[in-house]
Every structure is written in C-alpha cells, then in structure tokens.
CSV table of C-alpha atoms and ligand atoms in Angstrom, one decimal:
chain,number,residue,atom,x,y,z
Z,1,MET,CA,-30.4,-7.2,-27.8
Z,2,SER,CA,-28.7,-8.9,-26.3
Z,3,ARG,CA,-27.6,-8.1,-21.9
Z,4,ARG,CA,-23.8,-8.7,-21.1
Z,5,ASP,CA,-23.8,-10.9,-17.5
Z,6,ILE,CA,-20.8,-9.5,-15.9
Z,7,VAL,CA,-18.9,-10.2,-12.7
Z,8,LEU,CA,-17.0,-6.5,-11.5
Z,9,LEU,CA,-14.2,-7.2,-9.8
Z,10,GLY,CA,-13.4,-3.5,-7.6
Z,11,ALA,CA,-17.8,-2.9,-6.5
Z,12,THR,CA,-16.5,-1.0,-3.8
Z,13,GLY,CA,-14.0,1.6,-5.6
Z,14,SER,CA,-14.6,4.9,-7.5
Z,15,ILE,CA,-15.3,2.7,-11.4
Z,16,GLY,CA,-17.3,-0.1,-9.5
Z,17,GLN,CA,-19.8,2.1,-7.8
Z,18,SER,CA,-20.3,4.3,-11.6
Z,19,ALA,CA,-20.1,0.8,-12.9
Z,20,CYS,CA,-23.2,-0.3,-10.6
Z,21,ARG,CA,-25.2,2.6,-11.6
Z,22,VAL,CA,-24.9,1.6,-14.6
Z,23,ALA,CA,-26.1,-1.7,-14.1
Z,24,ARG,CA,-29.2,-0.2,-12.1
Z,25,ASP,CA,-30.3,2.3,-14.8
Z,26,LEU,CA,-29.5,-0.5,-17.4
Z,27,PRO,CA,-31.0,-4.0,-16.1
Z,28,ASP,CA,-32.3,-5.3,-19.2
Z,29,ARG,CA,-28.8,-4.8,-19.8
Z,30,VAL,CA,-26.3,-5.0,-17.8
Z,31,ARG,CA,-26.7,-8.3,-15.5
Z,32,VAL,CA,-24.2,-7.8,-12.7
Z,33,VAL,CA,-23.5,-11.9,-11.2
Z,34,GLY,CA,-20.4,-11.7,-9.6
Z,35,MET,CA,-19.7,-8.4,-7.6
Z,36,SER,CA,-15.2,-8.4,-5.6
Z,37,GLY,CA,-14.6,-5.9,-2.2
Z,38,PHE,CA,-11.6,-6.3,-0.4
Z,39,ARG,CA,-12.4,-3.9,2.4
Z,40,ASN,CA,-15.3,-1.9,2.4
Z,41,MET,CA,-17.9,-4.7,3.5
Z,42,PRO,CA,-20.5,-2.4,4.5
Z,43,ARG,CA,-20.4,-1.1,1.0
Z,44,LEU,CA,-20.5,-4.2,-1.1
Z,45,ALA,CA,-23.0,-5.7,0.7
Z,46,GLU,CA,-24.8,-2.5,-0.1
Z,47,GLU,CA,-24.5,-2.9,-3.7
Z,48,ALA,CA,-24.8,-6.9,-3.3
Z,49,ASN,CA,-28.1,-6.5,-2.2
Z,50,CYS,CA,-29.6,-4.3,-4.6
Z,51,LEU,CA,-27.8,-5.8,-7.7
Z,52,ARG,CA,-28.4,-9.4,-5.9
Z,53,PRO,CA,-24.9,-11.0,-7.4
Z,54,GLU,CA,-24.8,-14.5,-6.8
Z,55,ALA,CA,-21.1,-14.3,-6.2
Z,56,LEU,CA,-19.6,-12.5,-4.3
Z,57,ALA,CA,-15.2,-12.5,-3.4
Z,58,VAL,CA,-13.8,-10.4,-0.5
Z,59,PRO,CA,-10.2,-11.1,1.4
Z,60,ASP,CA,-10.5,-13.9,3.8
Z,61,ALA,CA,-13.3,-15.6,6.4
Z,62,GLU,CA,-13.8,-12.8,8.6
Z,63,ALA,CA,-14.4,-10.5,5.2
Z,64,ALA,CA,-16.6,-13.8,4.9
Z,65,LYS,CA,-17.9,-13.5,7.8
Z,66,GLU,CA,-18.9,-9.6,8.4
Z,67,LEU,CA,-20.4,-9.7,4.5
Z,68,ARG,CA,-23.1,-12.5,4.9
Z,69,ALA,CA,-24.2,-10.5,7.9
Z,70,LEU,CA,-24.7,-7.7,6.2
Z,71,LEU,CA,-26.7,-9.5,3.5
Z,72,ASP,CA,-29.9,-9.5,3.3
Z,73,TYR,CA,-29.8,-12.3,0.8
Z,74,ALA,CA,-27.9,-15.8,0.0
Z,75,PRO,CA,-25.5,-15.9,-2.8
Z,76,THR,CA,-24.8,-18.9,-3.8
Z,77,GLU,CA,-20.4,-18.7,-3.4
Z,78,ILE,CA,-18.6,-15.8,-1.1
Z,79,PHE,CA,-14.5,-16.8,-2.1
Z,80,THR,CA,-12.1,-15.8,-0.5
Z,81,GLY,CA,-8.7,-14.8,-1.1
Z,82,ALA,CA,-5.7,-14.3,-3.8
Z,83,ASP,CA,-7.5,-17.4,-6.0
Z,84,GLY,CA,-11.4,-17.2,-4.7
Z,85,LEU,CA,-10.9,-14.2,-6.8
Z,86,GLU,CA,-9.9,-15.7,-10.1
Z,87,ALA,CA,-13.2,-17.9,-9.5
Z,88,LEU,CA,-14.8,-15.2,-9.1
Z,89,ALA,CA,-13.4,-14.2,-12.5
Z,90,ALA,CA,-13.8,-17.5,-14.4
Z,91,TRP,CA,-17.2,-18.3,-12.5
Z,92,SER,CA,-20.2,-19.6,-15.8
Z,93,ASP,CA,-22.6,-17.7,-15.4
Z,94,ALA,CA,-20.7,-14.9,-16.4
Z,95,ASP,CA,-20.2,-13.8,-19.8
Z,96,THR,CA,-17.8,-10.2,-19.4
Z,97,VAL,CA,-15.7,-9.3,-16.8
Z,98,LEU,CA,-15.1,-5.9,-15.6
Z,99,VAL,CA,-12.2,-5.5,-13.9
Z,100,ALA,CA,-11.5,-2.3,-12.0
Z,101,ILE,CA,-9.2,-3.2,-8.8
Z,102,VAL,CA,-6.4,-0.9,-8.6
Z,103,GLY,CA,-3.5,-1.0,-8.9
Z,104,THR,CA,-1.7,-5.4,-10.8
Z,105,GLY,CA,-4.2,-7.2,-8.4
Z,106,GLY,CA,-6.6,-7.1,-11.3
Z,107,LEU,CA,-3.5,-9.2,-13.2
Z,108,ARG,CA,-4.0,-12.7,-12.3
Z,109,PRO,CA,-8.3,-12.6,-12.1
Z,110,THR,CA,-7.8,-10.8,-16.2
Z,111,LEU,CA,-5.3,-14.0,-17.3
Z,112,ALA,CA,-8.6,-16.2,-15.1
Z,113,ALA,CA,-11.4,-14.5,-17.1
Z,114,LEU,CA,-9.5,-14.8,-20.4
Z,115,GLU,CA,-9.3,-18.9,-20.0
Z,116,ALA,CA,-12.6,-18.7,-19.0
Z,117,GLY,CA,-13.6,-18.0,-22.3
Z,118,LYS,CA,-15.2,-14.1,-21.0
Z,119,ASP,CA,-14.5,-11.0,-22.7
Z,120,ILE,CA,-13.5,-7.9,-20.1
Z,121,ALA,CA,-13.3,-4.2,-19.8
Z,122,LEU,CA,-10.6,-3.9,-18.3
Z,123,ALA,CA,-10.3,-0.1,-16.2
Z,124,SER,CA,-7.3,-1.5,-14.4
Z,125,LYS,CA,-3.9,0.0,-16.7
Z,126,GLU,CA,-1.5,-1.6,-14.1
Z,127,VAL,CA,-2.4,-4.7,-15.9
Z,128,LEU,CA,-1.8,-3.9,-19.0
Z,129,VAL,CA,2.0,-2.0,-18.4
Z,130,MET,CA,2.7,-4.8,-15.9
Z,131,ALA,CA,2.3,-7.1,-19.0
Z,132,GLY,CA,0.4,-6.1,-21.5
Z,133,GLU,CA,1.9,-8.6,-24.3
Z,134,MET,CA,1.1,-11.4,-22.2
Z,135,VAL,CA,-2.4,-10.8,-21.8
Z,136,MET,CA,-3.1,-9.5,-25.6
Z,137,ALA,CA,-1.7,-13.1,-26.4
Z,138,ALA,CA,-3.6,-14.7,-24.1
Z,139,ALA,CA,-6.8,-12.7,-25.7
Z,140,ARG,CA,-6.3,-13.8,-29.3
Z,141,ARG,CA,-5.1,-17.2,-28.0
Z,142,TYR,CA,-8.7,-17.5,-25.7
Z,143,GLY,CA,-10.4,-15.1,-28.8
Z,144,ARG,CA,-11.4,-13.3,-27.0
Z,145,ARG,CA,-12.1,-9.1,-26.6
Z,146,ILE,CA,-11.0,-5.8,-24.3
Z,147,LEU,CA,-13.0,-3.3,-24.3
Z,148,PRO,CA,-11.2,-0.4,-22.8
Z,149,VAL,CA,-12.8,1.3,-20.1
Z,150,ASP,CA,-10.6,4.4,-19.7
Z,151,SER,CA,-11.7,6.6,-21.3
Z,152,GLU,CA,-9.0,7.7,-23.4
Z,153,HIS,CA,-8.6,4.1,-24.8
Z,154,ASN,CA,-12.6,4.0,-24.7
Z,155,ALA,CA,-12.3,7.1,-27.1
Z,156,ILE,CA,-9.7,6.0,-29.2
Z,157,TYR,CA,-11.2,2.5,-28.9
Z,158,GLN,CA,-14.6,5.0,-30.9
Z,159,CYS,CA,-12.2,6.8,-33.1
Z,160,LEU,CA,-10.6,3.8,-35.2
Z,161,GLU,CA,-13.6,1.7,-34.7
Z,162,GLY,CA,-14.1,-0.3,-38.7
Z,163,ARG,CA,-11.1,1.7,-39.7
Z,164,ASP,CA,-8.1,0.5,-41.5
Z,165,PRO,CA,-5.3,0.9,-38.6
Z,166,HIS,CA,-2.6,1.2,-42.0
Z,167,HIS,CA,-5.0,5.0,-42.6
Z,168,VAL,CA,-3.9,5.7,-39.0
Z,169,SER,CA,-0.3,8.0,-38.3
Z,170,ARG,CA,-1.5,9.4,-34.2
Z,171,LEU,CA,-2.4,8.3,-31.1
Z,172,ILE,CA,-3.1,11.8,-28.8
Z,173,LEU,CA,-4.3,10.9,-25.6
Z,174,THR,CA,-5.7,14.1,-23.5
Z,175,ALA,CA,-5.1,14.9,-20.0
Z,176,SER,CA,-6.1,17.1,-17.9
Z,177,GLY,CA,-2.8,17.7,-16.9
Z,178,GLY,CA,-3.7,17.3,-13.0
Z,179,PRO,CA,-4.2,20.2,-10.5
Z,180,PHE,CA,-0.9,21.3,-10.7
Z,181,ARG,CA,-1.3,22.1,-13.9
Z,182,ALA,CA,0.4,25.5,-14.6
Z,183,TRP,CA,2.3,25.6,-11.1
Z,184,PRO,CA,6.1,26.6,-10.4
Z,185,ALA,CA,8.3,23.7,-10.1
Z,186,GLU,CA,9.4,25.0,-7.0
Z,187,LYS,CA,6.6,24.9,-5.8
Z,188,LEU,CA,6.3,20.6,-6.6
Z,189,ARG,CA,8.4,19.8,-3.1
Z,190,ALA,CA,5.8,21.8,-0.5
Z,191,VAL,CA,2.6,19.6,-2.2
Z,192,THR,CA,0.2,18.6,0.0
Z,193,ARG,CA,-1.6,15.3,0.4
Z,194,GLN,CA,-5.0,17.5,0.4
Z,195,GLU,CA,-4.1,20.0,-3.1
Z,196,ALA,CA,-2.6,16.7,-4.8
Z,197,LEU,CA,-6.0,14.9,-3.4
Z,198,ARG,CA,-7.7,17.7,-5.3
Z,199,HIS,CA,-8.4,17.2,-9.1
Z,200,PRO,CA,-10.0,20.0,-11.3
Z,201,THR,CA,-12.3,17.5,-13.1
Z,202,TRP,CA,-12.5,14.7,-11.9
Z,203,ARG,CA,-13.9,12.2,-9.0
Z,204,MET,CA,-11.6,8.8,-8.6
Z,205,GLY,CA,-9.4,5.9,-6.4
Z,206,GLU,CA,-6.8,8.3,-4.5
Z,207,LYS,CA,-4.1,6.4,-6.6
Z,208,ILE,CA,-4.9,7.2,-10.0
Z,209,THR,CA,-5.5,11.0,-8.8
Z,210,ILE,CA,-2.4,11.0,-7.5
Z,211,ASP,CA,-1.4,9.5,-10.5
Z,212,SER,CA,-3.1,12.3,-12.3
Z,213,ALA,CA,-1.0,14.9,-10.9
Z,214,THR,CA,2.5,13.9,-11.3
Z,215,LEU,CA,1.2,12.7,-14.9
Z,216,PHE,CA,2.8,9.3,-14.3
Z,217,ASN,CA,-1.0,7.9,-15.1
Z,218,LYS,CA,-1.0,9.4,-18.8
Z,219,GLY,CA,2.9,8.0,-19.0
Z,220,LEU,CA,0.5,4.7,-17.8
Z,221,GLU,CA,-1.9,5.0,-20.3
Z,222,MET,CA,1.0,5.9,-23.0
Z,223,ILE,CA,1.4,1.7,-22.6
Z,224,GLU,CA,-1.5,0.9,-22.2
Z,225,ALA,CA,-2.9,2.5,-25.0
Z,226,ARG,CA,0.6,1.0,-27.4
Z,227,TRP,CA,-0.5,-2.5,-26.5
Z,228,LEU,CA,-4.6,-2.7,-26.9
Z,229,PHE,CA,-4.6,-0.3,-29.8
Z,230,ASP,CA,-0.6,-2.9,-30.9
Z,231,MET,CA,1.3,1.1,-31.5
Z,232,ASP,CA,5.2,1.9,-32.0
Z,233,ILE,CA,4.9,3.8,-28.3
Z,234,GLY,CA,6.8,6.5,-30.9
Z,235,HIS,CA,3.0,7.6,-32.4
Z,236,ILE,CA,1.6,8.1,-29.1
Z,237,ASP,CA,1.6,11.8,-28.1
Z,238,VAL,CA,0.0,13.6,-25.2
Z,239,VAL,CA,-1.7,17.3,-25.4
Z,240,ILE,CA,-2.6,18.9,-22.1
Z,241,HIS,CA,-6.4,19.9,-22.4
Z,242,PRO,CA,-7.5,21.0,-19.1
Z,243,GLN,CA,-12.0,20.9,-19.7
Z,244,SER,CA,-11.5,17.2,-19.8
Z,245,ILE,CA,-14.1,17.0,-22.8
Z,246,VAL,CA,-12.7,15.8,-25.3
Z,247,HIS,CA,-11.0,12.1,-24.2
Z,248,SER,CA,-8.5,10.8,-26.8
Z,249,MET,CA,-8.2,11.3,-30.5
Z,250,VAL,CA,-6.6,9.6,-33.8
Z,251,GLU,CA,-5.0,11.2,-37.0
Z,252,PHE,CA,-5.1,10.0,-39.5
Z,253,VAL,CA,-3.0,9.7,-42.5
Z,254,ASP,CA,-4.1,12.4,-44.1
Z,255,GLY,CA,-3.7,14.8,-41.5
Z,256,SER,CA,-7.8,14.9,-40.6
Z,257,VAL,CA,-8.5,13.9,-36.7
Z,258,LEU,CA,-11.3,11.9,-35.2
Z,259,ALA,CA,-12.0,13.0,-31.2
Z,260,GLN,CA,-15.0,11.4,-28.9
Z,261,MET,CA,-16.0,13.7,-26.2
Z,262,SER,CA,-18.8,14.1,-23.7
Z,263,HIS,CA,-18.9,15.0,-19.8
Z,264,SER,CA,-15.6,14.1,-18.1
Z,265,ASP,CA,-18.0,11.0,-16.3
Z,266,MET,CA,-16.7,7.5,-16.3
Z,267,ARG,CA,-20.4,6.1,-17.0
Z,268,PHE,CA,-20.3,7.0,-20.2
Z,269,PRO,CA,-17.1,5.2,-21.2
Z,270,ILE,CA,-18.5,2.1,-18.8
Z,271,GLN,CA,-21.9,1.9,-20.3
Z,272,TYR,CA,-20.0,1.6,-23.5
Z,273,ALA,CA,-17.6,-1.7,-23.0
Z,274,LEU,CA,-20.6,-3.0,-21.2
Z,275,THR,CA,-23.3,-2.3,-23.8
Z,276,TRP,CA,-20.3,-2.6,-27.2
Z,277,PRO,CA,-21.6,-2.6,-30.6
Z,278,ASP,CA,-24.9,-1.0,-29.3
Z,279,ARG,CA,-24.8,2.6,-28.4
Z,280,ILE,CA,-28.4,2.7,-25.9
Z,281,ALA,CA,-30.4,6.3,-25.6
Z,282,GLY,CA,-31.5,8.3,-22.9
Z,283,THR,CA,-29.2,7.5,-19.5
Z,284,LEU,CA,-26.6,9.9,-19.7
Z,285,PRO,CA,-26.7,14.0,-20.6
Z,286,PRO,CA,-25.3,15.2,-24.3
Z,287,LEU,CA,-22.9,18.0,-24.2
Z,288,GLU,CA,-24.1,21.6,-24.7
Z,289,TRP,CA,-22.4,23.4,-26.4
Z,290,PRO,CA,-22.6,26.7,-25.9
Z,291,LYS,CA,-22.0,26.7,-22.4
Z,292,LEU,CA,-18.8,24.4,-22.6
Z,293,GLY,CA,-17.4,27.8,-24.1
Z,294,LYS,CA,-14.1,26.7,-25.6
Z,295,LEU,CA,-11.5,23.7,-24.9
Z,296,ASP,CA,-8.7,24.5,-25.0
Z,297,PHE,CA,-5.4,23.1,-25.7
Z,298,GLU,CA,-1.2,23.3,-24.4
Z,299,GLU,CA,1.9,21.6,-24.4
Z,300,PRO,CA,3.2,19.0,-21.6
Z,301,ARG,CA,6.1,20.4,-19.3
Z,302,TYR,CA,8.2,17.9,-20.1
Z,303,ASP,CA,11.3,19.0,-17.7
Z,304,VAL,CA,8.4,19.9,-15.1
Z,305,PHE,CA,6.8,16.7,-15.1
Z,306,PRO,CA,9.5,13.6,-15.7
Z,307,ALA,CA,6.9,11.1,-15.8
Z,308,LEU,CA,6.0,10.6,-19.6
Z,309,ASP,CA,10.0,11.1,-20.4
Z,310,LEU,CA,10.2,8.2,-18.2
Z,311,ALA,CA,7.5,6.0,-19.5
Z,312,ARG,CA,8.1,6.6,-23.1
Z,313,ALA,CA,11.8,5.5,-22.2
Z,314,ALA,CA,10.3,2.1,-19.9
Z,315,ALA,CA,7.8,1.9,-23.3
Z,316,GLU,CA,11.2,2.0,-25.6
Z,317,ARG,CA,13.2,-0.8,-23.5
Z,318,GLY,CA,10.0,-3.4,-22.9
Z,319,GLY,CA,11.0,-6.3,-21.5
Z,320,SER,CA,9.7,-5.9,-17.5
Z,321,ALA,CA,10.9,-1.8,-18.1
Z,322,PRO,CA,6.7,-1.1,-17.4
Z,323,ALA,CA,6.4,-3.6,-14.9
Z,324,VAL,CA,8.9,-1.8,-12.8
Z,325,LEU,CA,7.5,1.9,-13.9
Z,326,ASN,CA,4.8,0.8,-12.2
Z,327,ALA,CA,5.3,-0.7,-9.3
Z,328,ALA,CA,7.5,1.5,-8.2
Z,329,ASN,CA,5.1,4.3,-8.6
Z,330,GLU,CA,2.9,2.3,-6.8
Z,331,VAL,CA,5.0,2.3,-3.6
Z,332,ALA,CA,6.5,6.1,-4.2
Z,333,VAL,CA,2.3,6.9,-4.4
Z,334,ALA,CA,1.2,5.3,-1.3
Z,335,GLU,CA,4.8,6.9,0.8
Z,336,PHE,CA,3.7,9.7,-0.4
Z,337,LEU,CA,0.2,9.5,0.7
Z,338,ALA,CA,1.4,8.4,4.1
Z,339,GLY,CA,3.6,11.7,4.5
Z,340,ARG,CA,6.7,9.8,4.3
Z,341,ILE,CA,8.0,11.4,1.3
Z,342,ALA,CA,7.8,14.9,-0.1
Z,343,PHE,CA,6.0,14.9,-4.3
Z,344,PRO,CA,8.6,15.2,-6.9
Z,345,ARG,CA,10.1,12.2,-4.7
Z,346,ILE,CA,7.3,10.0,-6.8
Z,347,TRP,CA,9.5,10.7,-9.6
Z,348,GLU,CA,12.7,10.4,-8.3
Z,349,ILE,CA,12.1,7.0,-7.1
Z,350,VAL,CA,10.7,5.7,-9.7
Z,351,ALA,CA,13.6,7.0,-11.8
Z,352,ASP,CA,15.9,5.8,-9.8
Z,353,VAL,CA,14.7,2.1,-9.5
Z,354,LEU,CA,14.2,2.2,-13.4
Z,355,GLU,CA,17.6,2.8,-14.1
Z,356,ARG,CA,18.8,0.6,-11.2
Z,357,SER,CA,17.2,-2.2,-13.2
Z,358,SER,CA,18.0,-5.5,-15.3
Z,359,GLY,CA,15.2,-4.8,-17.7
Z,360,ALA,CA,15.2,-8.1,-18.4
Z,361,GLY,CA,11.7,-9.8,-19.6
Z,362,GLY,CA,10.3,-12.8,-19.6
Z,363,ASP,CA,7.7,-15.2,-18.1
Z,364,LEU,CA,5.3,-14.3,-15.8
Z,365,ASP,CA,7.0,-15.5,-13.2
Z,366,ALA,CA,9.8,-13.6,-14.7
Z,367,LEU,CA,7.5,-10.4,-14.7
Z,368,LEU,CA,6.5,-10.5,-10.9
Z,369,GLU,CA,9.8,-10.5,-9.9
Z,370,ALA,CA,10.6,-7.7,-11.6
Z,371,ASP,CA,8.1,-6.3,-9.6
Z,372,ARG,CA,8.7,-7.3,-6.5
Z,373,GLU,CA,12.6,-6.4,-6.3
Z,374,ALA,CA,11.4,-2.5,-7.7
Z,375,ARG,CA,8.8,-2.4,-4.9
Z,376,GLU,CA,11.3,-3.7,-3.0
Z,377,ARG,CA,13.8,-0.8,-3.5
Z,378,ALA,CA,11.5,1.9,-4.1
Z,379,THR,CA,10.5,1.2,-0.2
Z,380,SER,CA,13.6,0.7,0.6
Z,381,LEU,CA,14.8,4.3,-1.4
Z,382,ALA,CA,12.1,6.0,0.4
Z,383,GLY,CA,12.7,5.6,3.5
Z,384,CYS,CA,16.4,7.3,2.8
Y,1,NAD,P1,-10.4,3.1,-6.1
Y,1,NAD,O1,-9.7,2.6,-5.4
Y,1,NAD,O2,-12.0,3.8,-5.5
Y,1,NAD,O3,-11.0,1.4,-5.9
Y,1,NAD,C1,-10.5,-0.6,-6.3
Y,1,NAD,C2,-11.3,-1.2,-5.9
Y,1,NAD,O4,-10.1,-2.4,-6.2
Y,1,NAD,C3,-12.1,-1.3,-4.8
Y,1,NAD,O5,-12.9,-1.9,-5.2
Y,1,NAD,C4,-11.1,-2.0,-3.3
Y,1,NAD,O6,-11.8,-2.9,-3.3
Y,1,NAD,C5,-9.9,-3.1,-5.1
Y,1,NAD,N1,-9.4,-3.4,-3.9
Y,1,NAD,C6,-7.9,-2.8,-3.6
Y,1,NAD,N2,-6.8,-3.9,-4.0
Y,1,NAD,C7,-7.1,-5.0,-4.3
Y,1,NAD,C8,-6.6,-6.3,-4.5
Y,1,NAD,N3,-5.3,-5.8,-2.8
Y,1,NAD,N4,-7.8,-7.0,-4.1
Y,1,NAD,C9,-8.5,-6.5,-5.1
Y,1,NAD,N5,-8.7,-5.1,-5.1
Y,1,NAD,C10,-8.4,-4.8,-4.6
Y,1,NAD,O7,-9.8,3.2,-7.3
Y,1,NAD,P2,-10.4,3.5,-9.0
Y,1,NAD,O8,-9.9,4.4,-9.0
Y,1,NAD,O9,-12.3,2.7,-9.1
Y,1,NAD,O10,-9.9,2.7,-9.9
Y,1,NAD,C11,-9.7,1.1,-10.3
Y,1,NAD,C12,-8.7,1.3,-11.2
Y,1,NAD,O11,-9.8,2.0,-12.6
Y,1,NAD,C13,-7.6,1.7,-11.9
Y,1,NAD,O12,-6.4,0.5,-11.6
Y,1,NAD,C14,-7.6,3.5,-11.5
Y,1,NAD,O13,-6.0,3.1,-12.6
Y,1,NAD,C15,-8.5,2.8,-13.3
Y,1,NAD,N6,-9.2,3.3,-13.5
Y,1,NAD,C16,-9.9,4.9,-12.6
Y,1,NAD,C17,-10.3,5.4,-13.0
Y,1,NAD,C18,-11.1,6.4,-11.8
Y,1,NAD,O14,-12.1,7.4,-12.8
Y,1,NAD,N7,-11.5,6.2,-11.2
Y,1,NAD,C19,-11.3,6.2,-14.6
Y,1,NAD,C20,-9.5,5.5,-15.5
Y,1,NAD,C21,-9.3,4.6,-14.7
Y,2,MG,MG1,-7.8,7.9,-17.9
C-alpha cells in the first residue's frame, strides 16, 4: 500500500474541496503537502488548518498576509504570484500534483510539475485543450503519468486499462445535456444567469457549469480525450445521458462496449486518480440498481448546441485552433456571467473568433499569443 504526497492546485474550488475530502477520508493513502488558492483565503486557511500542508501558494503578498493571520500553524513556505504557483507545483516533497485551477492558469504549473518529475492528476481540461500535444510530449519526455480526474476521461481510462489500443474503435463521451437539454431553441436567447447555473446532476464551479449548459464542456472534453488517449477526433463521439450515471464508454472493434458507472460525485474519479492502481474500499457508496430505474441515451441536438461541431472543427484544424476556441469561450462565459451578453452569444463569439483566426500552431509562446489575441477579439465582439 503506497501513499501519495500531493500538491493540490485550486484547493478552494469545487474539485479542490472534493479532493480535500478524499484526503481527509484516506489519511494513510493521500497526504496533502501543498495547496494553492486564488481568492478565498478563509477557505484556504480552513483546509490548510485541517490538512497542514508544508507549502502554500496565493496570488500576492496581501493574500499571503491575510492567510498567515488565519493559519493556526506555521507552514514551511507561502509562495506568491505566478512563479510561486510553479514553485509549489515543483515542491520537492510531492510526488503528484492535482491540477484543479479553472481555465488555462493551470498550464505553466502543469509543465513545471512534469519537469520536476511529478505525476499529474488532471482536472483542468483547458490545459489539454490549449496545449495537449505539448503537455503529453512533456509527460513522455519526463516519464510521468497523467491520470484524468474529469469524470468522462477517468471512466475511459478505467475502461481502457490493459486493453490493446488496436482493439478500440470509438470513445463515447456521455453528457448530461445540461439544464437546457430539452428547451426549444428560441427560448435560449432569454436564458438567465441563474437558469444557466442550475445544473441538473452536478455541483461545480461557475465556469464549467456554464460550459455544461452550452455543451462547450463536452466540446472541450472531446479535445481533451483526443490528447489523453491519442485518439483521432473522428473516433470520439458524444451521447446525451441525462442521469449522469454512465460516465463514458469505450467501444471495441467487435462491437462490445465497456462503460464505467457510479454516482455523480467527483470523489469517485478523484479517489481513483489519487490511489491508482489500487481500489479503496469503504469510502464511497455503490449504486443501488433498483433505485436507478432506467438509464436514457439520446443524440445531441447539434443544430441547437453548436459547441460540439465548433470543437470538432477546431480539433480537425489543429494548430492553435483549439487554444483559440478555448480562450474565446473563457471570455464569452465571463461576459455572460457578468450579464453583458445573451446566452447564445457565447456560441456566436466563439464561432466568430475561430473563423477569423489563422489557427497557425507553434511553440508555447505561439499558443500563448494565439490565446491572447483570441481573448482580445472575443472581448471586443462582446462589447458590440
Ligand atoms: P472552481 O471555480 O470551483 O475553482 C477553481 C479554482 O481555481 C479555485 O481554487 C480558484 O481559487 C483557482 N483559480 C482560479 N483562477 C485562478 C488563477 N488565475 N490562478 C490560480 N488559481 C486560480 O472550479 P472547479 O469547478 O473546481 O473546476 C476546476 C477545473 O476542473 C476546471 O478546469 C474544470 O473544467 C475542471 N473540472 C471540474 C469538475 C467539477 O465537478 N467541478 C469536473 C470535471 C472537471
Ligand atoms: Mg467532465
């Protein structure tokens, strides 16, 4: 039985909080040696006082001062700023870094962690959407493993274990369909922030909740799967499954399908990623089949939710196109949450920014530049 010593990036978020709970439930298996938080210092202090990480990272000196005053122990180090986040990701006592920062803020720390020889438990899908090729190449170069925390990818990882890749014909991502799954298209223009934030099956951070309502979450996940499993985007499909019990499936060349199922609780994939290759008994509740009743599956409404086709097109174009899609979406979601644009504008802005971008690829600097330009364009479109 081995213990993982982890750095938890994004400890104050929805995934971060579930990860803290997993660590509290499995003290012999998971020790949190580092934690970062961005805005909510009281919450970071609460978790730190409980799990006592040696090192912490916060955005600036002011946050560090606030945090220090709330801590009831003296950590070895409190890092600040973007460099501090990378230093925490490379913390010498850690063997694994759980990246749960929303958006692309997790990219540099992920690369820093790989370079420092850490395995990655990855929740932040935006990291792979933006720079999947680079991150997977870095993992290979440093001989490290990327264990997916995103429930769909964690499910596929479980279904693929020990299988011959030549036997796989298709990855099938399930999607709840979000709160507007059955809404008529014409009602979507009047969707409110509150309606979009009411996810039917999962409790998550605001950005991913809006992504789930537009189906951009599933679009991002198609690209994430493309890199994690080295699968051509043409072999990655999506099916709507409103109950969120089947977390995803793998279809094999003989027509057989393996699926992974559990309650819709992120502690399942987090615990699996942090205790892999073991399975731990007794912390999470199994499914009660008669209570489930039935499981439904349906085709996505591609015309009403254009996010899936946009993501597929970006993946097919390659280069910086997925980074551009991701950046434009981040801006559009923030604009929607701020009440400045209507819900369907999110799709329109992403489509517009993608169409105008060259999509040229390149190194990390080129991707960061494409990301910056896409954000600028999306911001100006949102203001029109
Ligand atoms: P959240 O908004 O609840 O939390 C985000 C965390 O990131 C917080 O700890 C915040 O302090 C930190 N953060 C935000 N901006 C930052 C920045 N610029 N620099 C450093 N830290 C920053 O988000 P979440 O729902 O926990 O999602 C986190 C990631 O996990 C996202 O990429 C999301 O797509 C992915 N994910 C989430 C879920 C879920 O159930 N919540 C499921 C699958 C994947
Ligand atoms: Mg997911």
